[in-house]
Structure formats: structure tokens, C-alpha cells
Coordinates of C-alpha atoms in Angstrom, one line a residue:
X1 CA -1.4 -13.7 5.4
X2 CA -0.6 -16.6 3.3
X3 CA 3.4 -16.9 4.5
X4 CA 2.0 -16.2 8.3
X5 CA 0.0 -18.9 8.2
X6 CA 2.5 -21.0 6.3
X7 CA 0.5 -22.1 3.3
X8 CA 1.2 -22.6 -0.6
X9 CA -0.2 -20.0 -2.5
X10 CA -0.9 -22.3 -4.9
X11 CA -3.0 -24.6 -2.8
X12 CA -5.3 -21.4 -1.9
X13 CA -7.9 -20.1 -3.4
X14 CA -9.8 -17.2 -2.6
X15 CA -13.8 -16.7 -3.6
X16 CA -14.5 -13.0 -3.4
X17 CA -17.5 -12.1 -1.8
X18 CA -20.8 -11.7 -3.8
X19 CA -23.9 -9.2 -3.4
X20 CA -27.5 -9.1 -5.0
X21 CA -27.1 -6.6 -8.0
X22 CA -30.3 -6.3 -8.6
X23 CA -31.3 -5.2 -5.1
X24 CA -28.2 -3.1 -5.1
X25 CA -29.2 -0.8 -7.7
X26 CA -28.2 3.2 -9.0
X27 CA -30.5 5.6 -7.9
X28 CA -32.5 6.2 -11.3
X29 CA -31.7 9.4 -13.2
X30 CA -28.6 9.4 -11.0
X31 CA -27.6 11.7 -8.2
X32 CA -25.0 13.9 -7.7
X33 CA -26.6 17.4 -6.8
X34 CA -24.0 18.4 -4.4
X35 CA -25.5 21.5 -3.0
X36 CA -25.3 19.9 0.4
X37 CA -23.7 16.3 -0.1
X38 CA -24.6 13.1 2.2
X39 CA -22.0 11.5 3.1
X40 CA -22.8 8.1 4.4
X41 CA -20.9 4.7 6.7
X42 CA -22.8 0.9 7.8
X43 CA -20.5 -0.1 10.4
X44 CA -20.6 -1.6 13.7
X45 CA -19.6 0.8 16.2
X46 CA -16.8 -0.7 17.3
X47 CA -12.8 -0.7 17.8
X48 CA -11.4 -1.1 14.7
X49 CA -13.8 0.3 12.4
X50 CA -11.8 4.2 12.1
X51 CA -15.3 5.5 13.4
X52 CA -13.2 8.6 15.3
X53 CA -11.3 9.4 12.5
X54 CA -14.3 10.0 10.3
X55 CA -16.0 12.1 12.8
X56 CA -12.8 14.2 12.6
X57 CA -12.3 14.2 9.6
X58 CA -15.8 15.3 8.9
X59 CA -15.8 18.0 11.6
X60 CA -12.2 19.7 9.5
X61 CA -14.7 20.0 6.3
X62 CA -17.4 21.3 8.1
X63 CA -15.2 23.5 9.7
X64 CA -14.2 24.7 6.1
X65 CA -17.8 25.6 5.4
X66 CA -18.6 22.3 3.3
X67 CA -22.5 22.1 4.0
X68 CA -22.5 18.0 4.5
X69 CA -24.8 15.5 6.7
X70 CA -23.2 12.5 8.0
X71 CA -25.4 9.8 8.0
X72 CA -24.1 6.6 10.1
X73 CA -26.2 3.5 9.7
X74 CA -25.5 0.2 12.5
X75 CA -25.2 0.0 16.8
X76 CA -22.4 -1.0 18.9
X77 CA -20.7 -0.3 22.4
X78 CA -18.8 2.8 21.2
X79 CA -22.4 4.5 20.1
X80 CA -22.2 7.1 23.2
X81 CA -18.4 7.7 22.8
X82 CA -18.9 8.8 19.2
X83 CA -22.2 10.8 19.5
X84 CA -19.9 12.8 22.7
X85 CA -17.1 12.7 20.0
X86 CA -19.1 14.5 17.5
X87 CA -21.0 16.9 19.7
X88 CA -18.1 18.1 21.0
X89 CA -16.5 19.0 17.5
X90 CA -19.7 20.7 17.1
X91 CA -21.1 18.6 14.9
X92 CA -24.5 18.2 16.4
X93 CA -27.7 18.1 13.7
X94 CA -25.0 17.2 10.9
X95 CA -24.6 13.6 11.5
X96 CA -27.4 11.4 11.9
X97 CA -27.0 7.9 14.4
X98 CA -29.3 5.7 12.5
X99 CA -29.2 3.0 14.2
X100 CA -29.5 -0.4 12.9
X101 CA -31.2 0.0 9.3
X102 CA -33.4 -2.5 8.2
X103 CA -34.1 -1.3 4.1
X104 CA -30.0 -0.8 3.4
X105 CA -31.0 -0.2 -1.0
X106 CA -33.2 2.8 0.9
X107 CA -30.0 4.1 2.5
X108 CA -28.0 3.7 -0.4
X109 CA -30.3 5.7 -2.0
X110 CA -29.8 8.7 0.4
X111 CA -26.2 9.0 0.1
X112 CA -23.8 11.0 -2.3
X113 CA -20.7 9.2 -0.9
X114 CA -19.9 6.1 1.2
X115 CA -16.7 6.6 3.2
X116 CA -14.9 3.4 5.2
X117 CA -12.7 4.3 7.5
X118 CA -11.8 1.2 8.6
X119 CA -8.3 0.1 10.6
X120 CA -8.3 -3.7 9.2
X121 CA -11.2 -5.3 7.1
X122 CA -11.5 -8.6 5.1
X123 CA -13.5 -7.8 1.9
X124 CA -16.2 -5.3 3.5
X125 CA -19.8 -6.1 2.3
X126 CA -20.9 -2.7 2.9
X127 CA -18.3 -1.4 0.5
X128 CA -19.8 -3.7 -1.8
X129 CA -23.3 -2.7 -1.9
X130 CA -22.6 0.7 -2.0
X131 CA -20.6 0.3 -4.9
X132 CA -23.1 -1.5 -6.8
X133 CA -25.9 1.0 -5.7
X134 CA -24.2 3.6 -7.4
X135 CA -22.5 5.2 -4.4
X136 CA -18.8 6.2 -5.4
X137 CA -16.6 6.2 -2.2
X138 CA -13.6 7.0 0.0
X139 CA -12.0 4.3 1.9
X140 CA -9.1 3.3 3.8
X141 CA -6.3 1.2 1.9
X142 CA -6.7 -2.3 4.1
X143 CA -7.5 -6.1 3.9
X144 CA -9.5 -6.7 0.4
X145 CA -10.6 -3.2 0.0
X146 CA -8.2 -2.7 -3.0
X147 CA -9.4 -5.5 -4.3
X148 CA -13.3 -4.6 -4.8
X149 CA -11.9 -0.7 -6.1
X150 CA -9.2 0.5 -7.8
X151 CA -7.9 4.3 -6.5
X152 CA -8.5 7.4 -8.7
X153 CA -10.4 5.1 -11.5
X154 CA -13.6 3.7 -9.3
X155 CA -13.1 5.1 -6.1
X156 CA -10.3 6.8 -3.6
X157 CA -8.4 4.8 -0.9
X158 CA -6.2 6.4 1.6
X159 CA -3.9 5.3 5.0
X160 CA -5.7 3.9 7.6
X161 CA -5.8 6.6 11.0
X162 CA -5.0 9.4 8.7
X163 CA -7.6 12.4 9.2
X164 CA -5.9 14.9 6.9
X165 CA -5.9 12.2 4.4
X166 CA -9.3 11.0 4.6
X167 CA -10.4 14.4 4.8
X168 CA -8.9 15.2 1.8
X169 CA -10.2 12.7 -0.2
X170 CA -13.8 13.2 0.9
X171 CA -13.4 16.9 -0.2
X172 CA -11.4 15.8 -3.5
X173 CA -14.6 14.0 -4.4
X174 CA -17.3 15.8 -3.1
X175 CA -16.0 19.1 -5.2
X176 CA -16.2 17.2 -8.6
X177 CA -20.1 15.6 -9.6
X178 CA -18.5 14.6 -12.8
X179 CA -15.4 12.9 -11.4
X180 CA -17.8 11.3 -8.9
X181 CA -20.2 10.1 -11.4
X182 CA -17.7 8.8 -13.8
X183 CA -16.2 7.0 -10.6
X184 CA -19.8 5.6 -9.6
X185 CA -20.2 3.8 -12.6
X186 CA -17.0 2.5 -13.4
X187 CA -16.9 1.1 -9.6
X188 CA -20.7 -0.6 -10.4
X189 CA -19.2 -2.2 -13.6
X190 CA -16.2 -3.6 -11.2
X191 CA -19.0 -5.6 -9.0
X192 CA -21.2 -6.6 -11.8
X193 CA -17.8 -7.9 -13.9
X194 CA -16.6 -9.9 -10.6
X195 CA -18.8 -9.8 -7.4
X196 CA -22.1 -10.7 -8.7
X197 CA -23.7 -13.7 -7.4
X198 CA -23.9 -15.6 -10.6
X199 CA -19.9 -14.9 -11.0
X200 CA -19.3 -16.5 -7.0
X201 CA -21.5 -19.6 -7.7
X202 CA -19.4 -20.4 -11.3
X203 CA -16.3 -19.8 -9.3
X204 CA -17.5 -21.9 -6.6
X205 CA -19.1 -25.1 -9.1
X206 CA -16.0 -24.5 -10.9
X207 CA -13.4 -25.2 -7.3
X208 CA -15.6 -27.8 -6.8
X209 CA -15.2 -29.7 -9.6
X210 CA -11.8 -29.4 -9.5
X211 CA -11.3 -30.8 -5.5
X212 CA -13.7 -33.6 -6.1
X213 CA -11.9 -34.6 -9.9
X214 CA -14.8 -33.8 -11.9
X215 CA -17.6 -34.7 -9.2
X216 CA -16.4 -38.2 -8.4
X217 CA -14.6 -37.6 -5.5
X218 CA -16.7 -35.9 -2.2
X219 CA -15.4 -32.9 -0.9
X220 CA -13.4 -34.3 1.4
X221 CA -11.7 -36.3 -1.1
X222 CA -12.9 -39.8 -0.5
X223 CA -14.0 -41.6 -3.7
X224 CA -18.0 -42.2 -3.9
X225 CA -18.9 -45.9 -3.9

């Protein structure tokens, strides 16, 4: 995005987003009692966000006898659509429409696995949280995502639109606690090493003092009287 927009790379830089660890917490004691996972999403219902494809994707492993909930927490235009979508690959009691979701640590908490199925993203917040709440996940391979988790080490990414690939990751984890755990907390480390919000404000003081020379120049660059 940095040639379309015809910029110097060197003239950018790029603050990753940050998220309260503390409030974004592992379960304690863990999780990872698979005997009927949870697999959960926060997403606007809406073009773009690969909702369809999960709901396929999660119909094939059903359809393979994997005994998972769904669990879809936000609202959007495309609610009806996708609750048709899912009934019709018979999917009805197995995925719950939450709605929006005021206590998100609470959700977090419910889940064995997040899974973003996004078509296009920036760095995704809920991602993020998850992450850092102890959720190991499956996610689609665009914008930033690659940047908040590494595949195979914290996490799995696949091709956007791709149900037998998303499918095939959620199954890949979901048949391995130890893999998932050992996933789980090396993705947690990830946020706590770079997406804290004590590591975004240093990063930020330290931009600023650079733009404004030290402090004696405002941020526009005008010198202070």
C-alpha cells in the first residue's frame, strides 16, 4: 500500500495497535477440554468479513461428526442472510447469534478457538484480544493479520475464501489440546512483547520526539516561541 499511495517507506511509520492485557486475560487453570470445542468470531456482519465461508466451513466439520458450537458475537445487515445460511446447512442449535456483546473478556472466556475469516482487514482488534485472552486461533492470511501471529508457531493463517482450507485448519487445531495450548501461550507472549499499551505509548512518545526534534518543535513542525 505504500508504492500505491506513492510514499517513502522510510518517511512511514506504522504504530501497531494496542489492547488492555490485563482485561484481556487466560482463562485461569487454562482450557482446552475438547470434548465438544467452541469455536468463536466478533465481527460485523457484513461484506467482507468471510462470514459465509465460516458457516461452511463449519457445516463440512460438523458434517464429519466434530461435536462444535459456533458462537458469533456483533449485528449487521447480513444477520438474516447468515442465520438462513446456517439453517439450511443444518446447522441450527450449533451456532449461537449473539448479538452485540457487551462483557467481550466473558466471551473470550467461553471459547476454545477464535477463527477470522476475514476477506481484507487492517490489524483486527478482535484478533488481538483473543490472542491475549488465551484463545489460540485460525485466521485468514490478509492486511496485518500476519503481523499480530506467526503461522504454525502462535496460531494458523490460511487463503482468504478458501472453505477446505479454513476447514482444515480449524480441524488441524481442534484435534491437538497440546498443540493448541502451546500455540495459546506463545501467541499471548506475542501481544504482551509488542501490542501492549505501555509498548504503543513508548512507540508513540518515542515518534514524537523525533517529529517535533526533541519536543521543540509542535507537531506540525513549527518551532515554539
Amino acid at each position: 500500500w505504500r508504492s500505491a499511495l506513492r510514499l517513502d517507506s522510510d518517511a512511514i511509520e506504522v504504530l501497531p495497535n494496542a489492547i488492555d492485557t490485563e482485561r484481556y486475560a487466560p482463562t485461569p487453570g487454562g482450557k482446552f477440554i475438547l470434548s465438544e470445542p467452541v469455536i468463536g468470531v466478533v465481527s460485523r456482519l457484513v461484506p467482507g468479513k468471510g462470514l459465509e465461508f465460516l458457516v461452511d466451513a463449519f457445516a463440512r466439520l460438523r458434517s464429519k461428526g466434530l461435536p462444535a458450537r459456533l458462537l458469533v458475537a456483533g449485528e449487521g445487515p447480513l444477520r438474516e442472510a447468515l442465520m438462513r445460511q446456517a439453517d439450511a446447512r443444518g446447522l441450527a442449535g450449533a451456532v449461537e447469534w449473539l448479538g452485540q456483546v457487551t462483557d467481550m473478556p466473558a466471551f473470550y472466556r467461553r471459547i476454545d478457538l477464535y477463527v477470522q475469516a476475514s476477506l481484507s482487514e487492517g490489524m483486527p482488534l478482535g484478533l488481538l484480544e483473543a490472542l491475549a485472552s488465551g484463545c489460540p486461533a485460525v485466521a485468514t492470511n490478509v492486511g496485518g493479520t500476519a503481523e499480530v501471529m506467526r503461522h504454525g508457531s502462535e496460531g494458523l493463517l490460511v487463503a482468504a475464501a478458501d472453505v477446505d482450507a479454513l476447514a482444515g485448519a480449524i480441524e488441524e487445531a481442534l484435534v491437538d489440546p497440546v498443540k493448541l495450548q502451546e500455540m495459546a501461550a506463545a501467541a499471548r507472549q506475542r501481544i504482551l512483547d509488542h501490542h501492549t499499551l505501555e509498548v504503543m505509548a513508548a512507540h508513540l512518545g518515542a515518534v514524537y520526539l523525533r517529529v517535533t526534534d526533541g519536543g521543540r518543535l509542535d507537531p506540525v513542525g513549527l518551532r515554539r516561541p
